[in-house]
Coordinates of C-alpha atoms in Angstrom, one line a residue:
Chain N
M1 CA -223.6 50.3 26.1
I2 CA -225.4 53.6 25.4
F3 CA -224.7 56.0 22.8
L4 CA -226.4 59.3 22.3
E5 CA -225.8 60.3 18.7
N6 CA -226.0 63.9 17.7
V7 CA -229.1 64.5 19.7
H8 CA -231.0 67.7 19.3
F9 CA -234.0 68.5 21.3
A10 CA -236.3 71.6 21.8
Y11 CA -239.0 71.8 24.4
D12 CA -242.5 72.4 22.5
G13 CA -240.3 72.7 19.4
L14 CA -239.4 76.2 20.6
Y15 CA -237.1 76.3 23.4
T16 CA -233.8 74.5 22.3
A17 CA -232.2 72.6 25.0
L18 CA -229.8 70.2 23.2
R19 CA -227.9 71.1 20.1
G20 CA -226.2 68.1 18.9
V21 CA -224.9 66.2 21.8
S22 CA -223.0 62.9 21.3
L23 CA -222.1 60.8 24.4
Q24 CA -221.0 57.2 24.8
I25 CA -221.5 55.5 28.2
D26 CA -219.9 52.2 28.7
E27 CA -220.7 49.6 31.5
G28 CA -219.1 50.2 34.9
E29 CA -218.4 53.9 34.2
L30 CA -218.9 56.6 36.8
I31 CA -219.7 59.8 34.9
A32 CA -220.7 63.3 36.3
I33 CA -222.4 65.9 34.1
V34 CA -221.8 69.3 35.3
G35 CA -222.8 72.9 33.8
S36 CA -224.7 76.1 34.5
N37 CA -228.5 76.1 35.2
G38 CA -230.1 75.6 31.7
A39 CA -227.3 74.1 30.1
G40 CA -229.2 71.0 29.1
K41 CA -228.1 68.4 31.8
T42 CA -231.3 67.3 33.0
T43 CA -232.7 67.2 29.2
L44 CA -229.9 65.0 28.5
V45 CA -230.6 62.4 31.2
K46 CA -234.1 62.4 30.4
H47 CA -233.2 60.9 26.8
L48 CA -231.4 57.9 28.4
N49 CA -234.7 56.2 29.5
G50 CA -237.0 57.6 26.9
L51 CA -238.8 60.3 29.0
L52 CA -237.8 62.6 26.3
R53 CA -237.2 61.6 22.7
P54 CA -234.7 63.3 20.3
D55 CA -236.1 65.7 17.6
L56 CA -233.0 64.7 15.7
G57 CA -230.3 62.1 16.3
R58 CA -230.5 58.6 18.0
V59 CA -230.3 57.0 21.3
I60 CA -228.8 53.6 21.0
L61 CA -228.8 51.0 23.6
D62 CA -226.6 47.8 23.1
G63 CA -226.3 48.6 19.4
V64 CA -230.2 49.2 18.9
D65 CA -232.0 52.4 18.2
T66 CA -234.5 52.8 21.3
K67 CA -237.0 54.9 19.4
H68 CA -239.5 52.0 19.5
N69 CA -238.9 51.2 23.1
S70 CA -241.4 52.4 25.7
V71 CA -240.3 54.2 28.8
A72 CA -241.4 51.0 30.8
E73 CA -239.2 48.8 28.9
L74 CA -236.3 51.2 29.2
A75 CA -236.7 51.7 32.9
R76 CA -235.8 47.9 33.4
E77 CA -232.2 48.9 32.0
I78 CA -232.0 52.5 33.0
G79 CA -233.1 54.1 36.3
L80 CA -233.6 57.8 36.8
V81 CA -233.9 59.7 40.0
M82 CA -235.3 63.0 39.2
Q83 CA -234.2 66.3 40.8
N84 CA -237.2 67.0 42.7
P85 CA -238.4 64.0 44.8
D86 CA -242.0 65.4 45.0
H87 CA -242.3 64.4 41.2
Q88 CA -241.4 61.0 42.0
L89 CA -243.0 59.9 45.3
F90 CA -246.6 59.0 45.5
L91 CA -247.3 56.3 48.1
D92 CA -248.0 56.7 51.6
S93 CA -245.1 54.9 53.2
V94 CA -241.4 54.8 52.6
E95 CA -241.3 51.1 52.5
R96 CA -244.3 50.8 49.9
E97 CA -242.5 53.4 47.8
V98 CA -239.4 51.4 47.5
L99 CA -241.2 48.0 47.2
F100 CA -243.4 49.4 44.3
G101 CA -240.6 49.5 41.8
L102 CA -239.2 46.2 42.9
E103 CA -242.6 44.4 42.5
N104 CA -243.1 45.9 39.1
L105 CA -239.9 44.5 38.0
G106 CA -241.2 41.0 39.1
Y107 CA -239.1 40.5 42.1
S108 CA -240.7 37.9 44.5
K109 CA -242.2 39.4 47.7
V110 CA -239.1 37.9 49.9
E111 CA -236.6 39.3 47.5
A112 CA -238.2 42.6 47.1
K113 CA -238.5 43.0 50.9
E114 CA -234.9 42.1 51.5
R115 CA -233.7 44.4 48.7
C116 CA -235.8 47.2 50.3
E117 CA -234.4 46.8 53.7
R118 CA -230.8 46.7 52.6
T119 CA -231.3 49.8 50.6
L120 CA -233.1 51.7 53.3
N121 CA -230.3 50.8 55.9
N122 CA -227.5 51.9 53.3
L123 CA -229.1 55.2 52.9
G124 CA -229.8 55.9 56.8
L125 CA -233.6 55.6 56.3
E126 CA -234.0 52.4 58.4
G127 CA -236.0 54.1 61.3
L128 CA -238.4 55.8 58.7
S129 CA -240.0 52.7 56.8
E130 CA -243.5 53.2 58.1
R131 CA -243.5 57.0 57.7
S132 CA -245.4 58.9 55.0
P133 CA -242.7 60.3 52.6
F134 CA -244.6 63.6 53.0
T135 CA -243.9 64.0 56.6
L136 CA -240.1 63.5 56.0
S137 CA -237.6 66.5 55.5
G138 CA -236.4 67.5 52.0
G139 CA -233.2 65.5 52.4
E140 CA -234.9 62.5 53.5
R141 CA -237.5 62.7 50.8
K142 CA -234.7 62.9 48.2
R143 CA -233.2 59.8 49.8
V144 CA -236.5 57.9 49.6
A145 CA -236.5 58.7 45.8
L146 CA -233.0 57.4 45.4
A147 CA -233.8 54.2 47.4
S148 CA -236.8 53.4 45.3
V149 CA -234.5 53.5 42.1
L150 CA -231.2 52.2 43.7
A151 CA -233.0 49.1 45.1
T152 CA -233.8 47.9 41.6
E153 CA -230.0 47.9 40.6
P154 CA -230.7 48.9 36.9
R155 CA -227.7 48.5 34.5
V156 CA -227.6 52.1 34.2
L157 CA -228.4 54.5 37.1
S158 CA -228.8 58.2 36.3
L159 CA -229.3 60.6 39.2
D160 CA -230.2 64.3 38.9
E161 CA -228.8 66.4 41.7
P162 CA -228.7 63.6 44.3
T163 CA -226.7 65.5 46.9
I164 CA -229.1 68.5 47.2
G165 CA -230.2 68.8 50.9
Q166 CA -227.7 66.2 52.0
D167 CA -225.2 66.6 54.8
A168 CA -221.6 65.2 54.5
R169 CA -222.3 61.9 55.9
Q170 CA -225.4 61.2 53.7
K171 CA -223.1 62.1 50.7
E172 CA -220.5 59.5 51.9
N173 CA -223.3 57.0 52.3
L174 CA -224.6 57.7 48.9
A175 CA -221.1 57.6 47.3
K176 CA -220.3 54.3 49.0
M177 CA -223.6 52.8 47.6
L178 CA -222.8 54.1 44.1
G179 CA -219.3 52.7 44.3
E180 CA -220.6 49.3 45.4
L181 CA -223.1 49.3 42.3
N182 CA -220.4 50.4 40.2
K183 CA -218.4 47.4 41.2
K184 CA -221.1 45.1 40.0
G185 CA -220.6 46.7 36.6
K186 CA -223.4 49.2 36.7
A187 CA -222.8 52.5 35.0
V188 CA -223.6 55.6 37.2
I189 CA -224.4 58.9 35.7
V190 CA -224.8 62.0 38.0
V191 CA -226.0 65.4 37.2
T192 CA -224.8 67.8 39.8
H193 CA -223.5 71.2 40.8
D194 CA -221.5 69.7 43.7
I195 CA -218.0 69.9 42.4
E196 CA -216.4 68.3 45.6
F197 CA -218.8 65.3 45.1
V198 CA -217.6 64.9 41.6
I199 CA -213.9 65.1 42.3
E200 CA -214.0 62.6 45.1
N201 CA -216.3 60.0 43.3
F202 CA -216.3 60.4 39.6
P203 CA -213.3 59.7 37.3
R204 CA -215.0 61.1 34.3
T205 CA -216.7 64.6 33.9
V206 CA -218.7 65.8 31.1
A207 CA -219.2 69.6 31.1
M208 CA -222.1 71.2 29.3
A209 CA -223.0 74.9 28.3
D210 CA -225.9 76.1 26.0
G211 CA -227.0 72.6 25.0
R212 CA -223.7 71.4 23.9
I213 CA -220.9 69.3 25.5
V214 CA -217.9 71.6 25.9
A215 CA -215.5 69.1 27.7
D216 CA -215.5 65.3 28.3
G217 CA -212.6 63.6 30.0
P218 CA -210.6 62.9 33.2
T219 CA -212.3 64.9 36.1
N220 CA -209.1 66.3 37.1
S221 CA -208.3 67.9 33.8
V222 CA -211.8 68.9 33.0
L223 CA -212.2 70.8 36.4
S224 CA -209.0 72.5 36.5
N225 CA -209.5 74.0 33.1
N226 CA -210.2 77.6 33.7
E227 CA -212.0 78.1 30.4
V228 CA -214.2 75.2 31.1
L229 CA -215.0 76.5 34.7
E230 CA -215.9 79.9 33.3
R231 CA -218.1 78.8 30.4
C232 CA -220.0 76.3 32.7
S233 CA -220.5 78.7 35.5
L234 CA -218.5 76.6 37.8
T235 CA -216.3 77.8 40.8
R236 CA -212.9 76.4 41.8
P237 CA -213.3 74.1 44.8
Q238 CA -211.7 75.4 48.0
L239 CA -208.8 73.0 47.8
T240 CA -207.9 73.8 44.4
E241 CA -208.2 77.5 45.4
A242 CA -205.9 76.9 48.5
A243 CA -203.3 75.1 46.2
R244 CA -203.4 78.0 43.8
C245 CA -202.8 80.5 46.4
L246 CA -200.0 78.5 47.9
H247 CA -198.4 77.7 44.4
N248 CA -198.0 81.8 44.1
V249 CA -195.8 81.8 47.1
F250 CA -194.3 78.3 47.1
P251 CA -193.8 77.2 43.3
E252 CA -193.2 73.8 44.4
V253 CA -197.0 73.2 45.2
P254 CA -198.7 71.9 42.1
E255 CA -201.5 74.3 40.9
R256 CA -203.8 71.6 40.0
L257 CA -204.3 69.8 43.4
T258 CA -207.8 68.4 44.1
L259 CA -207.5 65.9 46.8
I260 CA -207.1 66.8 50.4
D261 CA -204.5 64.1 51.3
D262 CA -202.3 65.7 48.5
L263 CA -202.8 69.1 49.9
E264 CA -202.0 68.1 53.4
A265 CA -198.9 66.4 52.3
V266 CA -197.5 69.4 50.4
V267 CA -198.3 71.7 53.3
V268 CA -196.5 69.5 55.8
K269 CA -193.5 69.4 53.5
I270 CA -193.5 73.2 53.5
L271 CA -193.6 73.4 57.0
G272 CA -190.7 71.2 57.4
G273 CA -192.3 67.7 58.4
G274 CA -192.8 64.5 56.8
Chain S
M1 CA -234.5 92.8 73.5
P2 CA -233.4 90.1 70.8
L3 CA -235.1 90.4 67.5
I4 CA -235.9 86.7 67.5
E5 CA -236.4 84.7 70.7
F6 CA -237.0 80.9 70.9
A7 CA -237.9 80.1 74.5
D8 CA -237.8 76.4 75.3
F9 CA -239.6 75.7 72.1
S10 CA -240.5 72.3 70.9
F11 CA -242.6 71.2 67.9
K12 CA -244.0 67.9 66.7
Y13 CA -245.7 67.6 63.3
L14 CA -249.0 66.2 63.0
G15 CA -248.6 62.5 62.4
A16 CA -244.9 62.4 63.2
D17 CA -243.6 60.2 66.0
S18 CA -240.8 62.1 67.2
L19 CA -240.1 65.8 67.8
A20 CA -238.7 68.1 65.0
L21 CA -237.6 70.8 67.5
R22 CA -236.7 69.9 71.1
K23 CA -236.4 72.6 73.7
V24 CA -234.8 75.1 71.5
D25 CA -233.4 78.2 73.2
L26 CA -231.9 80.7 70.8
N27 CA -231.6 84.6 70.9
I28 CA -230.8 86.4 67.6
E29 CA -230.0 90.1 67.7
E30 CA -230.5 92.6 65.1
G31 CA -227.7 92.9 62.5
E32 CA -226.4 89.3 63.1
Y33 CA -225.7 86.9 60.2
V34 CA -226.3 83.4 61.5
V35 CA -225.7 80.3 59.5
L36 CA -227.9 77.4 60.7
T37 CA -226.6 74.0 59.7
G38 CA -226.7 70.3 60.9
P39 CA -227.4 66.9 59.4
S40 CA -230.2 66.2 57.0
G41 CA -233.6 66.2 59.0
C42 CA -232.2 67.9 62.1
G43 CA -234.8 70.6 62.3
K44 CA -233.3 73.4 60.4
T45 CA -236.3 74.0 58.0
T46 CA -238.8 73.6 60.9
L47 CA -237.0 76.4 62.9
C48 CA -237.1 78.8 59.8
R49 CA -240.9 78.0 59.5
A50 CA -241.2 78.8 63.2
I51 CA -239.8 82.2 62.8
N52 CA -242.8 83.6 60.8
G53 CA -245.4 81.5 62.1
L54 CA -245.8 78.9 59.3
V55 CA -245.0 76.5 62.2
P56 CA -247.6 76.0 63.8
Q57 CA -250.2 77.9 61.9
F58 CA -249.7 76.5 58.4
H59 CA -247.9 73.2 59.1
R60 CA -249.9 71.9 62.1
G61 CA -248.6 70.0 65.1
Y62 CA -248.0 70.0 68.8
I63 CA -246.2 72.9 70.3
A64 CA -244.6 73.9 73.6
G65 CA -242.6 76.9 74.5
N66 CA -242.6 80.3 72.6
V67 CA -241.1 82.1 69.8
I68 CA -241.2 85.8 70.0
V69 CA -240.2 87.8 66.8
D70 CA -239.8 91.6 67.2
G71 CA -241.8 91.5 70.4
K72 CA -244.6 89.5 68.8
N73 CA -245.5 85.9 70.0
T74 CA -246.0 83.7 66.9
R75 CA -249.0 81.9 68.7
E76 CA -250.7 85.2 68.9
H77 CA -250.1 86.8 65.5
N78 CA -250.9 85.3 62.1
V79 CA -248.4 84.7 59.3
A80 CA -249.7 87.9 57.4
E81 CA -248.8 89.9 60.4
L82 CA -245.4 88.3 60.7
A83 CA -244.6 88.3 57.0
P84 CA -243.4 92.0 57.1
I85 CA -241.0 91.3 59.9
A86 CA -239.5 87.8 58.6
G87 CA -239.1 87.3 55.0
L88 CA -238.6 83.8 53.9
V89 CA -236.8 82.5 50.8
F90 CA -236.8 78.8 49.9
Q91 CA -234.9 76.2 48.0
Q92 CA -237.4 76.3 44.9
P93 CA -237.8 79.9 43.8
E94 CA -240.4 78.7 41.3
N95 CA -242.8 77.7 44.1
Q96 CA -242.7 81.1 45.3
L97 CA -243.2 83.1 42.2
V98 CA -246.9 83.9 41.6
T99 CA -247.1 86.5 38.9
L100 CA -246.1 87.0 35.3
N101 CA -243.5 89.6 35.4
V102 CA -240.8 91.0 37.7
E103 CA -242.5 94.3 38.6
R104 CA -245.7 92.7 39.4
E105 CA -243.8 90.1 41.4
I106 CA -242.1 92.6 43.7
A107 CA -245.2 94.7 43.9
F108 CA -247.4 91.7 44.9
G109 CA -246.6 91.5 48.6
P110 CA -246.8 95.3 49.5
E111 CA -250.0 95.6 47.5
N112 CA -251.5 92.9 49.6
L113 CA -250.4 94.7 52.8
G114 CA -252.1 97.9 51.5
V115 CA -248.8 99.9 51.0
E116 CA -249.3 103.1 49.1
R117 CA -248.8 103.0 45.5
K118 CA -246.1 105.7 45.3
E119 CA -244.1 103.8 48.0
I120 CA -244.5 100.6 46.0
R121 CA -243.3 102.2 42.9
R122 CA -240.2 103.2 44.8
R123 CA -239.6 99.8 46.5
V124 CA -240.0 98.1 42.9
E125 CA -237.5 100.4 41.3
E126 CA -235.0 100.2 44.3
L127 CA -235.0 96.4 44.3
I128 CA -234.7 96.0 40.5
D129 CA -231.6 98.2 40.8
M130 CA -230.2 96.5 43.9
L131 CA -230.4 92.8 42.7
D132 CA -229.7 93.7 39.1
L133 CA -233.0 92.7 37.5
E134 CA -233.4 95.5 35.0
H135 CA -232.7 93.1 32.0
L136 CA -235.4 90.7 33.3
R137 CA -238.1 93.4 33.7
E138 CA -240.3 92.0 30.8
K139 CA -239.4 88.4 31.3
H140 CA -241.9 85.7 32.5
P141 CA -240.4 83.8 35.5
H142 CA -240.4 80.6 33.5
E143 CA -238.0 82.2 30.9
M144 CA -235.5 82.7 33.5
S145 CA -232.7 80.6 34.8
G146 CA -232.8 79.3 38.4
G147 CA -230.3 82.0 39.7
E148 CA -232.6 84.8 38.1
Q149 CA -235.6 83.3 39.6
Q150 CA -234.1 83.2 43.0
R151 CA -233.0 86.9 42.7
V152 CA -236.6 87.8 41.9
A153 CA -237.9 85.7 44.7
M154 CA -235.6 87.6 47.1
A155 CA -236.6 91.0 45.6
A156 CA -240.3 89.9 46.3
T157 CA -239.4 89.1 49.9
L158 CA -237.3 92.2 50.5
A159 CA -240.1 94.5 49.2
L160 CA -242.0 93.8 52.5
K161 CA -239.2 95.5 54.2
P162 CA -238.6 92.6 56.6
K163 CA -236.4 93.1 59.6
V164 CA -234.9 89.7 59.1
L165 CA -234.3 87.6 55.9
V166 CA -234.7 83.9 56.5
A167 CA -233.2 81.8 53.7
D168 CA -233.6 78.2 53.6
E169 CA -231.1 76.7 51.2
P170 CA -231.6 79.2 48.7
T171 CA -228.7 78.0 46.5
S172 CA -228.9 74.4 46.4
N173 CA -230.6 74.2 43.0
L174 CA -228.2 76.8 41.5
D175 CA -225.0 76.3 39.5
P176 CA -221.9 77.3 41.5
Q177 CA -221.6 80.9 40.1
S178 CA -225.3 81.7 40.5
A179 CA -224.9 80.5 44.1
V180 CA -222.0 82.7 44.7
T181 CA -224.0 85.7 43.4
I182 CA -226.9 85.0 45.7
L183 CA -224.6 84.5 48.7
D184 CA -222.6 87.7 47.9
L185 CA -226.0 89.5 47.9
I186 CA -227.0 88.2 51.1
A187 CA -223.5 89.1 52.7
D188 CA -224.1 92.6 51.2
L189 CA -227.7 92.9 52.7
N190 CA -226.1 92.0 56.0
R191 CA -223.5 94.8 55.6
R192 CA -226.5 97.2 55.0
D193 CA -227.9 96.1 58.6
M194 CA -230.3 93.4 57.5
T195 CA -230.4 90.4 60.1
V196 CA -229.9 87.2 58.2
V197 CA -230.7 83.5 59.1
L198 CA -229.5 81.2 56.4
V199 CA -229.7 77.4 56.3
E200 CA -226.8 76.0 54.2
H201 CA -224.8 72.9 54.0
R202 CA -222.1 74.3 52.0
L203 CA -220.2 75.9 54.7
D204 CA -217.1 76.5 52.4
L205 CA -219.1 79.1 50.7
V206 CA -220.9 81.0 53.6
S207 CA -218.9 80.8 56.7
K208 CA -216.6 83.5 55.9
D209 CA -219.4 86.1 55.9
A210 CA -221.3 84.8 58.7
S211 CA -221.1 86.2 62.2
R212 CA -222.3 83.1 64.0
V213 CA -222.9 79.5 63.2
V214 CA -225.7 77.4 64.9
L215 CA -225.2 73.7 64.7
M216 CA -228.4 71.7 65.2
D217 CA -228.7 67.7 65.5
K218 CA -232.0 65.8 66.2
G219 CA -234.0 68.8 66.8
S220 CA -231.7 70.5 69.2
I221 CA -229.1 73.2 69.2
V222 CA -225.8 71.3 69.9
A223 CA -223.3 74.2 69.3
D224 CA -223.5 77.9 68.8
G225 CA -220.7 80.5 68.4
E226 CA -218.3 82.1 66.0
P227 CA -217.8 80.3 62.6
R228 CA -214.1 79.6 63.2
E229 CA -214.8 78.3 66.8
V230 CA -217.9 76.0 65.9
L231 CA -216.3 74.7 62.5
S232 CA -213.2 73.5 64.2
M233 CA -215.0 71.4 66.8
D234 CA -214.9 67.5 66.4
L235 CA -218.5 67.5 67.0
C236 CA -219.1 68.7 63.4
Q237 CA -217.5 65.4 62.0
E238 CA -219.2 63.3 64.7
I239 CA -222.8 64.4 63.5
G240 CA -222.0 64.5 60.0
V241 CA -221.6 68.1 59.0
G242 CA -219.0 68.9 56.2
I243 CA -216.7 71.7 57.2
P244 CA -214.6 73.7 54.7
K245 CA -211.6 71.9 53.3
A246 CA -209.2 74.7 54.6
T247 CA -210.6 74.1 58.2
Q248 CA -210.1 70.4 57.8
I249 CA -206.4 70.9 56.6
Y250 CA -206.0 73.2 59.8
K251 CA -207.2 70.3 62.0
R252 CA -205.0 67.7 60.2
L253 CA -201.9 70.0 60.7
K254 CA -202.7 70.5 64.4
Q255 CA -202.7 66.7 64.9
R256 CA -199.3 66.6 63.3
G257 CA -198.1 69.3 65.7
F258 CA -198.2 72.3 63.3
N259 CA -200.3 75.2 64.7
L260 CA -201.6 77.9 62.3
D261 CA -202.4 81.3 64.0
K262 CA -206.1 80.9 63.5
V263 CA -208.7 78.6 61.9
P264 CA -209.0 79.3 58.1
L265 CA -212.3 79.3 56.5
T266 CA -211.3 79.8 52.8
G267 CA -208.4 78.5 50.7
A268 CA -206.8 81.9 50.5
E269 CA -206.8 82.3 54.4
L270 CA -205.2 78.9 54.6
A271 CA -202.3 79.9 52.1
T272 CA -201.7 83.2 54.1
L273 CA -201.5 81.3 57.4
V274 CA -199.1 78.7 56.0
Q275 CA -197.1 81.5 54.7
E276 CA -196.9 83.2 58.0
V277 CA -195.8 80.3 59.9
K278 CA -193.2 79.4 57.4
Q279 CA -191.7 82.8 57.6
R280 CA -191.3 82.8 61.2

């Protein structure tokens, strides 16, 4: 559906952020982009909806180069939630913030209201609809920014660090919503440092370093590759670390475990149960 | 006398319809490493702001009760007087950096407090060394990575020689390795007797170093104790706080009738505890 073809980009023509990135995103995919600070992850997602344009290379949507499409046109298809909610929020109530995008896309008042309510409920913001976003906590503002884009249900949803400031429950709610959108055939692309969130929810992971993609494949294999972890400034999640330590003593424990149910099962087996 | 004392302290932001902090009683002694955690919107940031008087002096609102920091009531002393006692570090380091290079940035705070030049020089060099900033000396903050910016922001805060470092999610914008670097640095400062109050959601990274975990929900403190004790409470999951995966496994094993000798906080601890039970 979207194809980034050998995209190069430098800020002000000086600070090189992308050095030849090619990435194909198909309908209904759940993709996580990981990598160190300054690897080019945010720059990459800003190319999807035309906020940034490649210096070299192309961004192709449904087989057509998007270089002549405006950001407004692309925003109908591709929703982007930026890392800092304060760069996005500007209205004086949570509800108006969410309705704004819906009404701009031409939804009727009734439909917009209905979608707005549903999204606020799903993100645990139902009691806050009359509040000004600027009186909310950092985590709540982040969810308002997410709600304003999620409510429009674009074909491609790209979220930059959506889990910052979110507790475990909010992360679960967000994952559930993304899962539901995904079932409707939407593609979801998340830029994140939250490795556990990636492992639990995203089958495909793209790892970046120095403006290049250094690995792209099934999440389990990308995130258990020590060389990739090192190059992309990632750390091993606690479960994988536990599995590795156990493996050293009990060779029957697979070294590359990432899911808690699996680890529980092997430990129970070691201890003589199950 | 505790270094920080919240006595029946409540606060409501101007224009908000509910309390951000609700009858908080909390004593923090010198040398403690307190991790403050709880669901999004529970009042963690407000509590940090109350330690150096930003609440209520900068963020206005309605206030009841008192906060006493190093013997000073935050109602009676302004932020400039409290800043040398409680140093705050925030989520977005770039919001905190004000000058054009590392030396100027570190010197900025003490210069404003009228510290003697020679002493400022000494502090700048000491912090550049301690936080590994030598290679950044000539760099503009905007040319630095997020982790580097956060180290500079911490150095600038520490230059005031605060008695307590209050860090509000200092690593949430950082990649995992940079986050670990900052958290190791904080643990190291605590070992050198710095009192630390750290707001953090990622308990898997910090609970092993903390001496105490304070759990908040809806503006109140709902649990307070040793990390292993607080994180193994069912209350954590009930209010939506993510506990370390190793601790989760401990709880699941317990339900199945397998008891490990203590509550693990890291993967390596879990592996050792399982091994001990197995060898019995």
